[in-house]
GROMACS .gro file of C-alpha atoms in nm:
model
  352
    1MET     CA    1  -2.498  -0.127  -0.870
    2ILE     CA    2  -2.280  -0.229  -0.574
    3ASN     CA    3  -2.230  -0.575  -0.724
    4THR     CA    4  -2.109  -0.421  -1.051
    5LEU     CA    5  -1.882  -0.176  -0.867
    6LEU     CA    6  -1.725  -0.464  -0.673
    7SER     CA    7  -1.696  -0.678  -0.989
    8GLY     CA    8  -1.915  -0.945  -0.827
    9ASP     CA    9  -1.665  -0.999  -0.545
   10ARG     CA   10  -1.879  -0.945  -0.236
   11PRO     CA   11  -1.719  -0.969   0.111
   12GLN     CA   12  -1.927  -1.287   0.186
   13SER     CA   13  -1.941  -1.208   0.557
   14ARG     CA   14  -2.158  -0.963   0.749
   15ILE     CA   15  -1.879  -0.883   0.993
   16LEU     CA   16  -1.632  -0.826   0.710
   17THR     CA   17  -1.885  -0.612   0.524
   18ALA     CA   18  -1.940  -0.400   0.835
   19ILE     CA   19  -1.565  -0.356   0.888
   20LEU     CA   20  -1.505  -0.259   0.525
   21VAL     CA   21  -1.796  -0.012   0.527
   22LEU     CA   22  -1.666   0.139   0.851
   23ILE     CA   23  -1.314   0.179   0.707
   24GLY     CA   24  -1.452   0.323   0.383
   25LEU     CA   25  -1.668   0.580   0.561
   26ALA     CA   26  -1.385   0.671   0.800
   27LEU     CA   27  -1.150   0.736   0.509
   28ALA     CA   28  -1.412   0.918   0.303
   29PHE     CA   29  -1.496   1.159   0.587
   30ALA     CA   30  -1.160   1.156   0.768
   31PRO     CA   31  -1.101   1.534   0.746
   32PHE     CA   32  -1.434   1.597   0.921
   33LEU     CA   33  -1.436   1.303   1.164
   34PHE     CA   34  -1.072   1.327   1.278
   35PRO     CA   35  -0.956   1.690   1.260
   36GLY     CA   36  -0.588   1.758   1.288
   37THR     CA   37  -0.273   1.708   1.085
   38LYS     CA   38  -0.170   1.368   1.219
   39PRO     CA   39  -0.506   1.190   1.168
   40LEU     CA   40  -0.536   1.329   0.816
   41ASP     CA   41  -0.182   1.218   0.732
   42THR     CA   42  -0.258   0.873   0.874
   43ALA     CA   43  -0.575   0.844   0.663
   44ALA     CA   44  -0.388   0.947   0.348
   45ARG     CA   45  -0.113   0.692   0.413
   46ILE     CA   46  -0.374   0.421   0.465
   47CYS     CA   47  -0.526   0.506   0.125
   48ILE     CA   48  -0.183   0.494  -0.043
   49PHE     CA   49  -0.077   0.170   0.125
   50ILE     CA   50  -0.406   0.001   0.040
   51VAL     CA   51  -0.314   0.047  -0.326
   52LEU     CA   52   0.046  -0.060  -0.266
   53VAL     CA   53  -0.046  -0.371  -0.067
   54ALA     CA   54  -0.321  -0.467  -0.313
   55SER     CA   55  -0.075  -0.437  -0.601
   56TYR     CA   56   0.166  -0.670  -0.421
   57ASP     CA   57  -0.113  -0.914  -0.343
   58LEU     CA   58  -0.192  -0.921  -0.715
   59LEU     CA   59   0.158  -1.062  -0.754
   60LEU     CA   60   0.191  -1.278  -0.443
   61GLY     CA   61  -0.162  -1.383  -0.352
   62TYR     CA   62  -0.313  -1.424  -0.697
   63THR     CA   63  -0.011  -1.531  -0.904
   64GLY     CA   64   0.210  -1.696  -0.643
   65ILE     CA   65   0.519  -1.488  -0.727
   66VAL     CA   66   0.746  -1.377  -0.443
   67SER     CA   67   0.922  -1.052  -0.523
   68PHE     CA   68   1.142  -0.822  -0.314
   69ALA     CA   69   1.149  -0.545  -0.576
   70HIS     CA   70   0.808  -0.397  -0.508
   71THR     CA   71   0.942  -0.096  -0.321
   72MET     CA   72   1.164  -0.026  -0.622
   73PHE     CA   73   0.855   0.032  -0.838
   74PHE     CA   74   0.699   0.230  -0.554
   75GLY     CA   75   1.010   0.447  -0.546
   76ILE     CA   76   1.023   0.490  -0.923
   77GLY     CA   77   0.671   0.634  -0.920
   78ALA     CA   78   0.756   0.870  -0.635
   79TYR     CA   79   1.085   0.982  -0.790
   80GLY     CA   80   0.915   1.033  -1.127
   81VAL     CA   81   0.684   1.294  -0.975
   82ALA     CA   82   0.957   1.441  -0.754
   83ILE     CA   83   1.206   1.489  -1.038
   84ALA     CA   84   0.940   1.630  -1.271
   85LEU     CA   85   0.822   1.884  -1.013
   86SER     CA   86   1.181   1.978  -0.926
   87ALA     CA   87   1.278   2.027  -1.291
   88LEU     CA   88   0.958   2.175  -1.437
   89GLY     CA   89   0.819   2.359  -1.138
   90PRO     CA   90   0.493   2.316  -0.946
   91GLY     CA   91   0.221   2.240  -1.198
   92PHE     CA   92  -0.032   1.973  -1.282
   93GLY     CA   93   0.141   1.922  -1.615
   94ALA     CA   94   0.464   1.831  -1.433
   95ILE     CA   95   0.271   1.588  -1.212
   96GLY     CA   96   0.118   1.425  -1.519
   97ILE     CA   97   0.458   1.391  -1.687
   98GLY     CA   98   0.611   1.249  -1.370
   99VAL     CA   99   0.329   0.997  -1.320
  100ALA     CA  100   0.343   0.883  -1.683
  101ALA     CA  101   0.724   0.857  -1.684
  102GLY     CA  102   0.738   0.669  -1.355
  103THR     CA  103   0.466   0.424  -1.461
  104LEU     CA  104   0.626   0.356  -1.798
  105VAL     CA  105   0.971   0.303  -1.647
  106SER     CA  106   0.828   0.069  -1.383
  107ALA     CA  107   0.633  -0.130  -1.642
  108ALA     CA  108   0.936  -0.158  -1.873
  109LEU     CA  109   1.165  -0.266  -1.589
  110ALA     CA  110   0.907  -0.519  -1.464
  111LEU     CA  111   0.873  -0.655  -1.817
  112ALA     CA  112   1.249  -0.700  -1.844
  113ILE     CA  113   1.270  -0.869  -1.504
  114GLY     CA  114   0.975  -1.092  -1.586
  115LEU     CA  115   1.102  -1.206  -1.925
  116PHE     CA  116   1.451  -1.282  -1.798
  117SER     CA  117   1.372  -1.423  -1.455
  118LEU     CA  118   1.028  -1.584  -1.437
  119ARG     CA  119   1.144  -1.901  -1.607
  120VAL     CA  120   1.356  -1.986  -1.303
  121LYS     CA  121   1.224  -2.134  -0.978
  122ALA     CA  122   1.044  -1.912  -0.730
  123ILE     CA  123   1.329  -1.875  -0.480
  124PHE     CA  124   1.573  -1.776  -0.754
  125PHE     CA  125   1.330  -1.518  -0.890
  126ALA     CA  126   1.295  -1.372  -0.541
  127MET     CA  127   1.675  -1.348  -0.515
  128VAL     CA  128   1.697  -1.180  -0.857
  129THR     CA  129   1.440  -0.918  -0.756
  130LEU     CA  130   1.621  -0.858  -0.427
  131ALA     CA  131   1.949  -0.803  -0.613
  132VAL     CA  132   1.787  -0.565  -0.864
  133ALA     CA  133   1.613  -0.367  -0.588
  134SER     CA  134   1.937  -0.338  -0.388
  135ALA     CA  135   2.130  -0.223  -0.695
  136PHE     CA  136   1.860   0.035  -0.773
  137ALA     CA  137   1.870   0.171  -0.416
  138VAL     CA  138   2.249   0.211  -0.439
  139LEU     CA  139   2.214   0.381  -0.778
  140VAL     CA  140   1.960   0.629  -0.640
  141SER     CA  141   2.190   0.711  -0.348
  142GLN     CA  142   2.489   0.770  -0.576
  143LEU     CA  143   2.310   0.987  -0.833
  144SER     CA  144   2.282   1.271  -0.583
  145GLY     CA  145   2.275   1.541  -0.849
  146PHE     CA  146   1.964   1.385  -1.001
  147THR     CA  147   1.783   1.219  -0.711
  148GLY     CA  148   1.914   1.411  -0.411
  149GLY     CA  149   2.105   1.106  -0.286
  150GLU     CA  150   2.042   1.002   0.073
  151ASP     CA  151   1.886   1.344   0.147
  152GLY     CA  152   1.617   1.293  -0.116
  153LEU     CA  153   1.421   1.566  -0.294
  154THR     CA  154   1.199   1.835  -0.147
  155TYR     CA  155   0.981   2.020  -0.397
  156ARG     CA  156   0.677   2.236  -0.436
  157ILE     CA  157   0.342   2.110  -0.560
  158PRO     CA  158   0.066   2.317  -0.728
  159ARG     CA  159  -0.070   2.588  -0.500
  160GLU     CA  160  -0.420   2.441  -0.536
  161LEU     CA  161  -0.302   2.141  -0.333
  162THR     CA  162  -0.145   2.336  -0.046
  163PRO     CA  163  -0.302   2.489   0.269
  164ALA     CA  164  -0.238   2.836   0.124
  165PHE     CA  165  -0.515   2.784  -0.131
  166ARG     CA  166  -0.869   2.858  -0.009
  167LEU     CA  167  -1.164   2.691  -0.180
  168ALA     CA  168  -1.403   2.908   0.021
  169ASP     CA  169  -1.398   3.124   0.331
  170MET     CA  170  -1.663   2.912   0.502
  171ARG     CA  171  -1.595   2.609   0.723
  172ILE     CA  172  -1.779   2.277   0.728
  173LEU     CA  173  -1.792   2.106   1.068
  174GLY     CA  174  -1.504   2.328   1.172
  175VAL     CA  175  -1.285   2.219   0.879
  176ARG     CA  176  -1.139   2.485   0.653
  177LEU     CA  177  -1.193   2.422   0.280
  178ASP     CA  178  -0.836   2.461   0.159
  179GLY     CA  179  -0.590   2.296  -0.076
  180ARG     CA  180  -0.483   2.040   0.185
  181LEU     CA  181  -0.840   1.908   0.191
  182LEU     CA  182  -0.840   1.900  -0.189
  183SER     CA  183  -0.506   1.715  -0.184
  184TYR     CA  184  -0.646   1.452   0.054
  185TYR     CA  185  -0.952   1.389  -0.160
  186LEU     CA  186  -0.730   1.364  -0.468
  187VAL     CA  187  -0.536   1.086  -0.293
  188PHE     CA  188  -0.856   0.920  -0.169
  189ALA     CA  189  -1.029   0.930  -0.509
  190CYS     CA  190  -0.725   0.799  -0.698
  191ALA     CA  191  -0.672   0.521  -0.442
  192LEU     CA  192  -1.039   0.419  -0.468
  193VAL     CA  193  -1.028   0.407  -0.848
  194LEU     CA  194  -0.704   0.206  -0.851
  195PHE     CA  195  -0.838  -0.038  -0.590
  196LEU     CA  196  -1.160  -0.095  -0.784
  197ALA     CA  197  -0.955  -0.142  -1.102
  198MET     CA  198  -0.748  -0.415  -0.935
  199LEU     CA  199  -1.065  -0.572  -0.798
  200ARG     CA  200  -1.193  -0.586  -1.154
  201ILE     CA  201  -0.868  -0.739  -1.280
  202VAL     CA  202  -0.863  -1.025  -1.030
  203ASN     CA  203  -1.231  -1.106  -1.093
  204SER     CA  204  -1.193  -1.111  -1.472
  205PRO     CA  205  -1.109  -1.421  -1.681
  206PHE     CA  206  -0.748  -1.300  -1.666
  207GLY     CA  207  -0.758  -1.307  -1.286
  208THR     CA  208  -0.913  -1.654  -1.287
  209THR     CA  209  -0.628  -1.776  -1.505
  210LEU     CA  210  -0.376  -1.622  -1.266
  211LYS     CA  211  -0.525  -1.830  -0.985
  212ALA     CA  212  -0.498  -2.142  -1.202
  213VAL     CA  213  -0.132  -2.063  -1.271
  214ARG     CA  214  -0.074  -2.007  -0.901
  215ASP     CA  215  -0.238  -2.336  -0.800
  216ASN     CA  216  -0.080  -2.557  -1.067
  217ALA     CA  217   0.141  -2.400  -1.332
  218PHE     CA  218   0.213  -2.734  -1.503
  219ARG     CA  219  -0.156  -2.812  -1.548
  220ALA     CA  220  -0.226  -2.460  -1.675
  221GLU     CA  221   0.057  -2.500  -1.927
  222ALA     CA  222  -0.074  -2.840  -2.030
  223ILE     CA  223  -0.423  -2.712  -2.116
  224GLY     CA  224  -0.283  -2.438  -2.337
  225TYR     CA  225  -0.220  -2.129  -2.123
  226ARG     CA  226   0.109  -1.947  -2.174
  227VAL     CA  227   0.217  -1.935  -1.812
  228ILE     CA  228   0.514  -1.705  -1.870
  229TRP     CA  229   0.291  -1.452  -2.049
  230TYR     CA  230   0.040  -1.445  -1.763
  231ARG     CA  231   0.310  -1.418  -1.497
  232THR     CA  232   0.489  -1.141  -1.684
  233THR     CA  233   0.165  -0.948  -1.740
  234ALA     CA  234   0.079  -0.976  -1.371
  235THR     CA  235   0.428  -0.850  -1.283
  236VAL     CA  236   0.390  -0.549  -1.514
  237LEU     CA  237   0.042  -0.464  -1.382
  238SER     CA  238   0.159  -0.496  -1.023
  239ALA     CA  239   0.459  -0.271  -1.089
  240ALA     CA  240   0.245  -0.007  -1.261
  241MET     CA  241   0.000   0.004  -0.969
  242ALA     CA  242   0.286   0.027  -0.718
  243SER     CA  243   0.432   0.314  -0.920
  244LEU     CA  244   0.102   0.501  -0.911
  245ALA     CA  245   0.087   0.451  -0.533
  246GLY     CA  246   0.437   0.601  -0.511
  247ALA     CA  247   0.323   0.900  -0.716
  248LEU     CA  248   0.038   0.960  -0.469
  249LEU     CA  249   0.283   0.948  -0.178
  250ALA     CA  250   0.510   1.201  -0.351
  251ILE     CA  251   0.221   1.441  -0.402
  252TRP     CA  252   0.100   1.404  -0.046
  253ILE     CA  253   0.421   1.443   0.156
  254ARG     CA  254   0.609   1.670  -0.090
  255TYR     CA  255   0.930   1.481  -0.021
  256THR     CA  256   1.086   1.173  -0.181
  257GLY     CA  257   1.389   0.989  -0.048
  258PRO     CA  258   1.528   0.636  -0.014
  259ALA     CA  259   1.396   0.603   0.342
  260THR     CA  260   1.037   0.682   0.244
  261THR     CA  261   1.012   0.465  -0.068
  262LEU     CA  262   1.301   0.223  -0.125
  263SER     CA  263   1.393   0.083   0.216
  264MET     CA  264   1.370  -0.288   0.295
  265GLU     CA  265   1.166  -0.195   0.603
  266ILE     CA  266   0.882  -0.084   0.377
  267MET     CA  267   0.904  -0.412   0.184
  268ILE     CA  268   0.874  -0.606   0.511
  269ASP     CA  269   0.580  -0.388   0.614
  270ILE     CA  270   0.405  -0.469   0.286
  271LEU     CA  271   0.456  -0.842   0.345
  272LEU     CA  272   0.315  -0.809   0.697
  273MET     CA  273   0.009  -0.622   0.572
  274VAL     CA  274  -0.059  -0.887   0.308
  275VAL     CA  275  -0.029  -1.169   0.565
  276ILE     CA  276  -0.241  -0.990   0.828
  277GLY     CA  277  -0.518  -0.905   0.584
  278GLY     CA  278  -0.510  -1.233   0.394
  279MET     CA  279  -0.335  -1.334   0.073
  280GLY     CA  280  -0.537  -1.379  -0.243
  281THR     CA  281  -0.805  -1.124  -0.159
  282MET     CA  282  -0.810  -0.754  -0.239
  283TYR     CA  283  -1.008  -0.683   0.076
  284GLY     CA  284  -0.713  -0.815   0.275
  285ALA     CA  285  -0.516  -0.513   0.159
  286VAL     CA  286  -0.777  -0.281   0.311
  287ILE     CA  287  -0.780  -0.462   0.645
  288GLY     CA  288  -0.404  -0.521   0.661
  289ALA     CA  289  -0.301  -0.168   0.566
  290THR     CA  290  -0.551  -0.009   0.804
  291LEU     CA  291  -0.458  -0.223   1.105
  292PHE     CA  292  -0.083  -0.201   1.049
  293ILE     CA  293  -0.063   0.174   0.990
  294LEU     CA  294  -0.292   0.251   1.283
  295ALA     CA  295  -0.077   0.032   1.507
  296GLN     CA  296   0.242   0.184   1.368
  297THR     CA  297   0.111   0.537   1.427
  298TYR     CA  298  -0.077   0.514   1.756
  299LEU     CA  299   0.055   0.208   1.942
  300GLN     CA  300   0.335   0.408   2.104
  301ASN     CA  301   0.085   0.667   2.232
  302LEU     CA  302  -0.145   0.396   2.366
  303MET     CA  303   0.145   0.229   2.546
  304GLY     CA  304   0.239   0.563   2.704
  305ALA     CA  305  -0.115   0.597   2.838
  306ALA     CA  306  -0.110   0.236   2.962
  307GLU     CA  307   0.225   0.295   3.133
  308ARG     CA  308   0.086   0.594   3.324
  309ALA     CA  309  -0.228   0.398   3.419
  310THR     CA  310  -0.024   0.109   3.566
  311GLU     CA  311   0.240   0.309   3.754
  312ALA     CA  312   0.144   0.150   4.087
  313LEU     CA  313   0.196  -0.205   3.961
  314PRO     CA  314   0.534  -0.382   3.969
  315LEU     CA  315   0.711  -0.463   3.637
  316VAL     CA  316   0.406  -0.382   3.419
  317PRO     CA  317   0.502  -0.016   3.352
  318VAL     CA  318   0.847  -0.132   3.240
  319LEU     CA  319   0.694  -0.373   2.990
  320LEU     CA  320   0.453  -0.108   2.864
  321ALA     CA  321   0.716   0.163   2.817
  322PRO     CA  322   0.655   0.346   2.486
  323GLU     CA  323   1.006   0.272   2.358
  324ARG     CA  324   0.911  -0.098   2.351
  325TRP     CA  325   0.630  -0.044   2.100
  326LEU     CA  326   0.812  -0.240   1.828
  327LEU     CA  327   0.828  -0.542   2.058
  328TRP     CA  328   0.453  -0.532   2.112
  329LEU     CA  329   0.392  -0.470   1.743
  330GLY     CA  330   0.578  -0.795   1.679
  331VAL     CA  331   0.372  -0.972   1.946
  332LEU     CA  332   0.051  -0.846   1.784
  333PHE     CA  333   0.170  -0.975   1.446
  334ILE     CA  334   0.251  -1.320   1.591
  335LEU     CA  335  -0.093  -1.336   1.755
  336SER     CA  336  -0.265  -1.231   1.433
  337VAL     CA  337  -0.088  -1.506   1.237
  338TYR     CA  338  -0.170  -1.761   1.508
  339PHE     CA  339  -0.540  -1.677   1.536
  340PHE     CA  340  -0.586  -1.581   1.168
  341PRO     CA  341  -0.363  -1.818   0.966
  342ASP     CA  342  -0.552  -1.728   0.646
  343GLY     CA  343  -0.556  -1.361   0.735
  344VAL     CA  344  -0.842  -1.163   0.883
  345VAL     CA  345  -1.044  -1.175   0.561
  346GLY     CA  346  -0.995  -1.550   0.515
  347ARG     CA  347  -1.107  -1.622   0.871
  348LEU     CA  348  -1.414  -1.397   0.851
  349ARG     CA  349  -1.514  -1.542   0.514
  350ARG     CA  350  -1.494  -1.895   0.651
  351ARG     CA  351  -1.717  -1.797   0.940
  352GLY     CA  352  -1.954  -1.622   0.698
   0.00000   0.00000   0.00000
C-alpha cells in the first residue's frame, strides 16, 4: 500500500524515512500539536511551498532546465483566485473558476515559452524566462484597476473557511473546530495530493525519459525521443503545479500582491530550498521547504533568546542580535551546501 502510494520511490534511508514521517505527522496534526495562529500559518506555508519547490524541482532537478519565471506561474494561480473572488464574491464556485483560469493561463504561457525558447542553450532560456517574469511583474503593477497594483488584492473567501464558521461547539485537545481548521486541512490535503501526483510523474516512464534528457539530450534525441516535446511538457506540468500552489496561498492568506507571489526574493528562496533539500528528488522539496521556512520564521526569535542568554559575554551578544538573522541564515545555507553538496536527501540516501 505504502509502496503504491509512493510510486515505488522509497526514501532508501532509515534516517530520511524517520525525518519524513516526523514532518508528515507534524503537518497532519499541526493544529493540535502547535496551537496558535503563527504555528498554524507556518505549517500551511510549509505545505504550500512543498508543492511549489517540488514543481520547480520537476523542472530543474529532473529535466535540467533553469528557469526564473516560476514565481510568475505561482502568481498567476494566486491572482486567478483573487480576481475571481473579488469579481464574483466569496463562493466555492468562484474559487473553482479562479483555480481553473489560473492553471490554464499558466499552462498556455509555459507552452508558449517552451516552444519558442527551449531550442536555445540553457543560459539563454534562463534569460528569456527572467525577462518574461520581469515584464509580467511590471504589467501586474501597472494594471492597478484589475490586479490592485502594488497594493494587491484583499478579498473575502467562503464563510466555511473562516474562523466565524463553527463546525461544532466542542473542542478537541483545546482546539476549536472552526472554518480556519477546515481551511488548513483543505490546504494540507490538496498539497498532499499534488505532491503524490508529482511523485508519480517522476517515477513513471515519462519521468525516466526526463532524466535521460537531463543527463544527455543528444543521446536521447539520437535514440528517438523528441527532446523538445519532453522539455515543453515538463515546463507545462511544472507551471500548472506552481499555479495550483499559488491558488492555495491565495485561499489561505486572503491577500494577493506582487510581494507575496511575484518577487525575485521568492524565486531565490525556491532555489535555496531545492539546493538544501537536494535536486532531482521530490523528498528534497519536503526537507528543503520545512527547514527553510522554519529558519525564516523562528531564527530571529531564537537569536533573541541567545542574545539574552549571552549578555555577560563580550562581542557574542552583538553577533547574535536578532536584526542579524539574515546573516546567520546565509551562514546556515553555506554550511548546508558545504556539508551536504547533494542536498540533505542525497547525503542521507548515500549513507543509507
